[in-house]
Amino acid sequence: MSSNKSKRKDNNSTFQQMLNRTFNDVRKSGDYCGSGRLPDVHDPKVMINGIQELIKFPLVSSQVKLIIEKCSLAPFGRQDKTILDTSIRHTWQLDPSSFIITNSEWNIYTLNNLKSKIVSDLGLHNDWIKNDLIDLQLYKFLLYE
C-alpha cells in the first residue's frame, strides 16, 4: 500500500514538472482566440465534386449558385444545442470530402502564415512550428448568405 502512495506521488511530481516546463515555454500570456488579416493570402482554387469549373475567389454570383446546389444548410451551436435557423444564420456547408484545394501555394504559404499567427496569438514558443506540433485540419467549407 505504501508503494502505491509512493508511485502516485512520483507520478504527480512528474506531471507537475511537465506542467512547469510547458508554462515556462510560454513567451507571453496569450489569447484563447485570434483574428486579423494574413499577409499574402493565395487563392485556394477549389474543386467541388460535381462542379466542372475551378472555383476562384472572390466568388461571382454564378459560382455561388453552383456551390449552393451542392451544399446543405449549416446548423450552429447555441449553449448545449445544435440549431438550424436561417432567420439567425443562413449558411451553407460542404464537408471536406466534397472538395479539394488545388493551389499548392495556399497549402504551403497561406497555411504556414496561419500557423505562425496562431502560435503568436496563443503566446506559444516558436518551437511549436519548428517541431511541427501545430496541425491544421480542414473542417468544412462554409458559405454565408
Short mmCIF file of C-alpha atoms in Angstrom, two decimals, residues 20-30 122-126:
data_model
loop_
_atom_site.label_atom_id
_atom_site.label_comp_id
_atom_site.label_asym_id
_atom_site.label_seq_id
_atom_site.Cartn_x
_atom_site.Cartn_y
_atom_site.Cartn_z
CA ASN A 20 6.10 23.67 -15.18
CA ARG A 21 8.21 23.11 -18.33
CA THR A 22 5.18 23.81 -20.51
CA PHE A 23 4.34 27.03 -18.68
CA ASN A 24 7.97 28.13 -18.78
CA ASP A 25 7.91 27.79 -22.59
CA VAL A 26 5.14 30.39 -22.89
CA ARG A 27 6.69 33.64 -24.15
CA LYS A 28 3.83 35.87 -23.07
CA SER A 29 0.32 35.50 -21.94
CA GLY A 30 -1.69 34.53 -24.98
CA LEU A 122 -1.79 31.89 -28.29
CA GLY A 123 1.52 33.01 -26.78
CA LEU A 124 3.31 29.76 -27.63
CA HIS A 125 7.02 29.33 -28.30
CA ASN A 126 8.19 29.19 -31.96
#
